[in-house]
Coordinates of C-alpha atoms and ligand atoms in Angstrom, one line a residue:
X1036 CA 46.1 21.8 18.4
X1037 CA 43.6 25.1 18.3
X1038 CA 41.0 23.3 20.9
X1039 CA 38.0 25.7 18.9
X1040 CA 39.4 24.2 15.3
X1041 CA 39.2 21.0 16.6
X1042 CA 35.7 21.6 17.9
X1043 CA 34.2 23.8 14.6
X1044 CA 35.7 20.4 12.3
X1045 CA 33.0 18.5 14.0
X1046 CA 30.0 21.2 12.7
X1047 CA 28.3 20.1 9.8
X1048 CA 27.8 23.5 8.7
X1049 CA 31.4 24.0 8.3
X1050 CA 32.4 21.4 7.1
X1051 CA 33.1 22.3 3.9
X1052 CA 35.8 24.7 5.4
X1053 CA 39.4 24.2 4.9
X1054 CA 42.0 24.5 7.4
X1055 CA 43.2 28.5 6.5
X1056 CA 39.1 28.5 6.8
X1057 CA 38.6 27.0 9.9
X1058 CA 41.8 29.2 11.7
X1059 CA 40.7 32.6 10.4
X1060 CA 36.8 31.6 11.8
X1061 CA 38.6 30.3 15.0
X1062 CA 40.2 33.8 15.5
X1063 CA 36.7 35.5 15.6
X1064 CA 34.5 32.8 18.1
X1065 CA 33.7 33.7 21.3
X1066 CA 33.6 30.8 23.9
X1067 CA 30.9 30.9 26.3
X1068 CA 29.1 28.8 29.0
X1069 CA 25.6 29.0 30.2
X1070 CA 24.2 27.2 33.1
X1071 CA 21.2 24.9 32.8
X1072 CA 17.6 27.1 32.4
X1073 CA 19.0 30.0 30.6
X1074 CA 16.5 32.1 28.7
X1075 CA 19.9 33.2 25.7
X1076 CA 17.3 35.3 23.7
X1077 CA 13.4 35.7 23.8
X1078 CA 11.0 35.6 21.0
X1079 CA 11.0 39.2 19.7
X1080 CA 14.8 40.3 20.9
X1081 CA 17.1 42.1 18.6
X1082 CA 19.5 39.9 16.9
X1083 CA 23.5 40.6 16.8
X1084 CA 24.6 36.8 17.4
X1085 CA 24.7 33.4 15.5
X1086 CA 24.8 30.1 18.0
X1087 CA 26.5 26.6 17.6
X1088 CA 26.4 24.3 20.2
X1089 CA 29.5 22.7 21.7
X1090 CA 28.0 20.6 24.6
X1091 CA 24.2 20.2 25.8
X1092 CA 21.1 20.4 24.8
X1093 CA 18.6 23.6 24.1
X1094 CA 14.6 24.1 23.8
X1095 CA 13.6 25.9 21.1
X1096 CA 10.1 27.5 21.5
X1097 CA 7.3 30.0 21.4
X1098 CA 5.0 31.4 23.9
X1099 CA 1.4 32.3 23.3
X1100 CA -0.8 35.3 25.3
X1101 CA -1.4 33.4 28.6
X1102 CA 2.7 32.3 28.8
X1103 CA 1.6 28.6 27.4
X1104 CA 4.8 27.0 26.1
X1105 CA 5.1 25.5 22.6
X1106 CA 8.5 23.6 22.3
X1107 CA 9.3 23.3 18.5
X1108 CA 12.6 21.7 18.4
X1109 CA 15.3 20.0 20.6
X1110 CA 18.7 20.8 19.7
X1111 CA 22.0 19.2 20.4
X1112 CA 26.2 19.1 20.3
X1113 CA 27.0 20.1 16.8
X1114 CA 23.8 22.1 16.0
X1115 CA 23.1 25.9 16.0
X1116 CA 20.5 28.6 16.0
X1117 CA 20.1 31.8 15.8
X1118 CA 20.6 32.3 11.5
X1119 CA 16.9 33.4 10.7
X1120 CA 17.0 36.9 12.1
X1121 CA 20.7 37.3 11.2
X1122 CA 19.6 36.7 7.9
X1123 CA 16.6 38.6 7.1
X1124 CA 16.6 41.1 9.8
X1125 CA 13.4 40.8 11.7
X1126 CA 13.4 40.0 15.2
X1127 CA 14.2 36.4 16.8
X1128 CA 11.3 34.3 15.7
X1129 CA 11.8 32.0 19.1
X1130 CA 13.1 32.1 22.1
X1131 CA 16.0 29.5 23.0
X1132 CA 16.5 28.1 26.7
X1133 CA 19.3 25.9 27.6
X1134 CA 17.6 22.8 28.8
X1135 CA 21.3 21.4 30.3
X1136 CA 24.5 23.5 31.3
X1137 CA 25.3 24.2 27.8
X1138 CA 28.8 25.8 26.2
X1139 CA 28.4 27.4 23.1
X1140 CA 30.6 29.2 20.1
X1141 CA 29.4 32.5 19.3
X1142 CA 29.6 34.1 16.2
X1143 CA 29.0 38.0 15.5
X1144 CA 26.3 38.7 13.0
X1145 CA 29.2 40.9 10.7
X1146 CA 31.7 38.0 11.3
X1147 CA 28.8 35.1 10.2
X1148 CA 27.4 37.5 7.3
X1149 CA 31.4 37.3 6.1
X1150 CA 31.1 33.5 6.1
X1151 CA 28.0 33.1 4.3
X1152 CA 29.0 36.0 1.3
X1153 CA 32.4 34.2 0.8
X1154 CA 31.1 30.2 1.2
X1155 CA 28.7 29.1 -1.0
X1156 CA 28.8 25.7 0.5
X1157 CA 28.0 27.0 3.7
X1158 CA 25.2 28.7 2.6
X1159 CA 24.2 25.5 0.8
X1160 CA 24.6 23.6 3.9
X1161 CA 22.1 26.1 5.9
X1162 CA 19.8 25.9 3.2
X1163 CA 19.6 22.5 3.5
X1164 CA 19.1 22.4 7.3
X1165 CA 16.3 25.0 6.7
X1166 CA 14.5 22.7 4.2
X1167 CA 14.9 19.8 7.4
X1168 CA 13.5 21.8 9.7
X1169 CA 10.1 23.0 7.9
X1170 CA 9.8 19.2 6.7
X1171 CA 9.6 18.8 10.6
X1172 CA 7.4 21.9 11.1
X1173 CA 5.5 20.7 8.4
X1174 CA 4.5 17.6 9.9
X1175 CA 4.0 19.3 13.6
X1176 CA 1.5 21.1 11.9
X1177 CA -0.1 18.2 10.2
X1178 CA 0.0 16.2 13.2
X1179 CA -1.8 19.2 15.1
X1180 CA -4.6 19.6 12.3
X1181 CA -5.1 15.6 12.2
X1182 CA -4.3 14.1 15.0
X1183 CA -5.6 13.3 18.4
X1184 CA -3.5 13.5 21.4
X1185 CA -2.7 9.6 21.3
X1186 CA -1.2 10.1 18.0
X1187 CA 0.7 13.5 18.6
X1188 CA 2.0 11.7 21.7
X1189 CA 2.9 8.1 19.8
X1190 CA 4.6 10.1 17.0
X1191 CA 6.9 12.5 19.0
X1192 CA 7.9 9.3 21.5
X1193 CA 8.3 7.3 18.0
X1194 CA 10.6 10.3 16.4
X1195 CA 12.5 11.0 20.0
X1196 CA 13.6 7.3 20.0
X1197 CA 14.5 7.6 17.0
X1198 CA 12.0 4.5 15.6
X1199 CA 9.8 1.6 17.5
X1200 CA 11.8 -1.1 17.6
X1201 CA 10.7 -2.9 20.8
X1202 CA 13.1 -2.3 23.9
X1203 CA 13.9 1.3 21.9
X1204 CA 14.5 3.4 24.6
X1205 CA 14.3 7.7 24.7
X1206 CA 17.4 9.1 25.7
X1207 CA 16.5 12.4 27.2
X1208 CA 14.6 12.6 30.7
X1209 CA 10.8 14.0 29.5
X1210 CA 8.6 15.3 31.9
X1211 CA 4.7 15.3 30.9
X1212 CA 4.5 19.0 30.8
X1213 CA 7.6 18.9 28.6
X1214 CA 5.6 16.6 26.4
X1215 CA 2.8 18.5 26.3
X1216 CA 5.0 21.5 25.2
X1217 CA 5.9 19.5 22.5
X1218 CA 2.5 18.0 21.2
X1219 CA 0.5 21.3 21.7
X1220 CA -2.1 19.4 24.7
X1221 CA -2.6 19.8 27.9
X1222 CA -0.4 18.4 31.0
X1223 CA -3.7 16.2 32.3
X1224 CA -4.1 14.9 28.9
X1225 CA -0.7 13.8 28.3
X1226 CA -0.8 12.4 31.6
X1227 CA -3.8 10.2 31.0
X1228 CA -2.8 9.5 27.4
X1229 CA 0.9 8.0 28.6
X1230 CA -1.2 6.6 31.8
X1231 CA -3.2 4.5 28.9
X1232 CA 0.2 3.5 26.6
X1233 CA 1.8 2.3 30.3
X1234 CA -1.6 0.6 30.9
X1235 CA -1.7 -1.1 27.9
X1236 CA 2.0 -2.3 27.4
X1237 CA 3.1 0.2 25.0
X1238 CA 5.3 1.7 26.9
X1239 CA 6.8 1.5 30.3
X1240 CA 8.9 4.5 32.4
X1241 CA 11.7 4.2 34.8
X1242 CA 13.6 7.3 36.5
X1243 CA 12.0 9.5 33.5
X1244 CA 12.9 7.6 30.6
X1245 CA 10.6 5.7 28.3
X1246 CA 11.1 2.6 26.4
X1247 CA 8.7 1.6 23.4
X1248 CA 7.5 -2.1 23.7
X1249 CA 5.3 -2.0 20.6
X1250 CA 4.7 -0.1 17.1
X1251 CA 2.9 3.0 18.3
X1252 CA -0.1 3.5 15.9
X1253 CA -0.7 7.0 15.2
X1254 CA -4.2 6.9 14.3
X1255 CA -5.9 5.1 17.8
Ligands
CMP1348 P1 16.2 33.2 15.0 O1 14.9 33.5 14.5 O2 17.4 34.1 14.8 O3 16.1 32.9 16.6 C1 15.4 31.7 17.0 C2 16.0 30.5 16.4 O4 15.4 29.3 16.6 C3 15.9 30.7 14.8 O5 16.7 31.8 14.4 C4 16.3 29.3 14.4 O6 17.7 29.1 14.5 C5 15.7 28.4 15.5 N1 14.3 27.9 15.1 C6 13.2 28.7 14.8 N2 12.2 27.9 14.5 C7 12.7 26.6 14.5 C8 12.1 25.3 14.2 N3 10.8 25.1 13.9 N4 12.9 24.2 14.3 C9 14.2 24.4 14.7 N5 14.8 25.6 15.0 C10 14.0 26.6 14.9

């Protein structure tokens, strides 16, 4: 069996694609690793390529006049990037840095514009995923207009573990500047604010990884 069919059947995004589908799109993929901390596009760039992920995991992020780092999405096996400025020409809107040795498909921006004008599912499906991910930007940027620290901090660990169930524990390795990236604060503050959630039994951290003890309130 076509090693890249069997991958592209475990996309999502695809998976509305039969098997003639799946062989003509393997035909036209490009295979291609990338070794942990590479900068695959910048804020700004030209565009020519669409991006699913095969294995690791990628920050996806923007940078502001004095090189601070936002982070505003994690993604993972199965995901992809790269579709806005494919699709409505304007430059990358963020860059994208492997956060783990990564291996990737690649799709050509003629070959991915094919898929979309002949595949109304798949364009359905991306649609879809669009709609998730403002939802998420949508409550970044409530959580950055309402909330203090403590509660950008207690929701992202609460969303990362995926709820608050006491012994959850985060999967990925987080450093505090990588949190900070995330929750739009300072490295010192998240340090004191994860400092006070250890402190105060919310929380405790081995080897990097955090496990929730308690409901973490957003509102402190
Ligand atoms: P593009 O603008 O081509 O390049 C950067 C990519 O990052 C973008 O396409 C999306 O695929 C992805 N991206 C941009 N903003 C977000 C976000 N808020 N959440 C998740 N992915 C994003």
């Amino acid at each position: 069996m076509n090693p890249i069919i069997e991958q592209l059947k475990e996309v999502p995004l695809f998976e509305s694609l039969g098997d003639a589908e799946l062989e003509a799109l393997s035909q036209v993929v490009k295979l291609k690793s990338f070794p942990k901390n590479t900068i695959l596009f910048s804020e700004g760039d030209e565009s020519d390529s669409f991006y699913v992920i095969c294995d690791g995991r990628v920050n996806v992020g923007i940078n502001d006049e004095d090189g601070k780092e936002i982070i505003l999405s994690r993604l993972g096996p199965n995901e992809y990037f790269g579709e806005m400025a494919l699709m409505d020409g304007e430059p990358r809107s963020a860059f994208v840095m492997t956060k783990d040795a990564c291996k990737m498909m690649i799709i050509s921006k003629t070959d991915f514009k094919k898929i979309l004008s002949s595949k109304f599912d798949v364009m359905l499906s991306l649609l879809k995923e669009l709609q998730r991910r403002l939802r998420e930007a949508n409550k970044k940027i409530e959580s950055l207009a309402l909330m203090d620290v403590y509660g950008r901090v207690a929701r992202l660990l609460t969303q990362l573990a995926g709820g608050s169930d006491p012994g959850i524990q985060i999967k990925d390795k987080l450093t505090h500047q990588e949190i900070a990236s995330m929750v739009g604060a300072s490295r010192e503050m998240v340090s004191r604010v994860i400092k006070d959630l250890t402190n105060d039994g919310y929380i405790s951290i081995r080897r990097k990884r955090i496990t929730i003890h308690k409901n973490l309130p957003y509102n402190w």
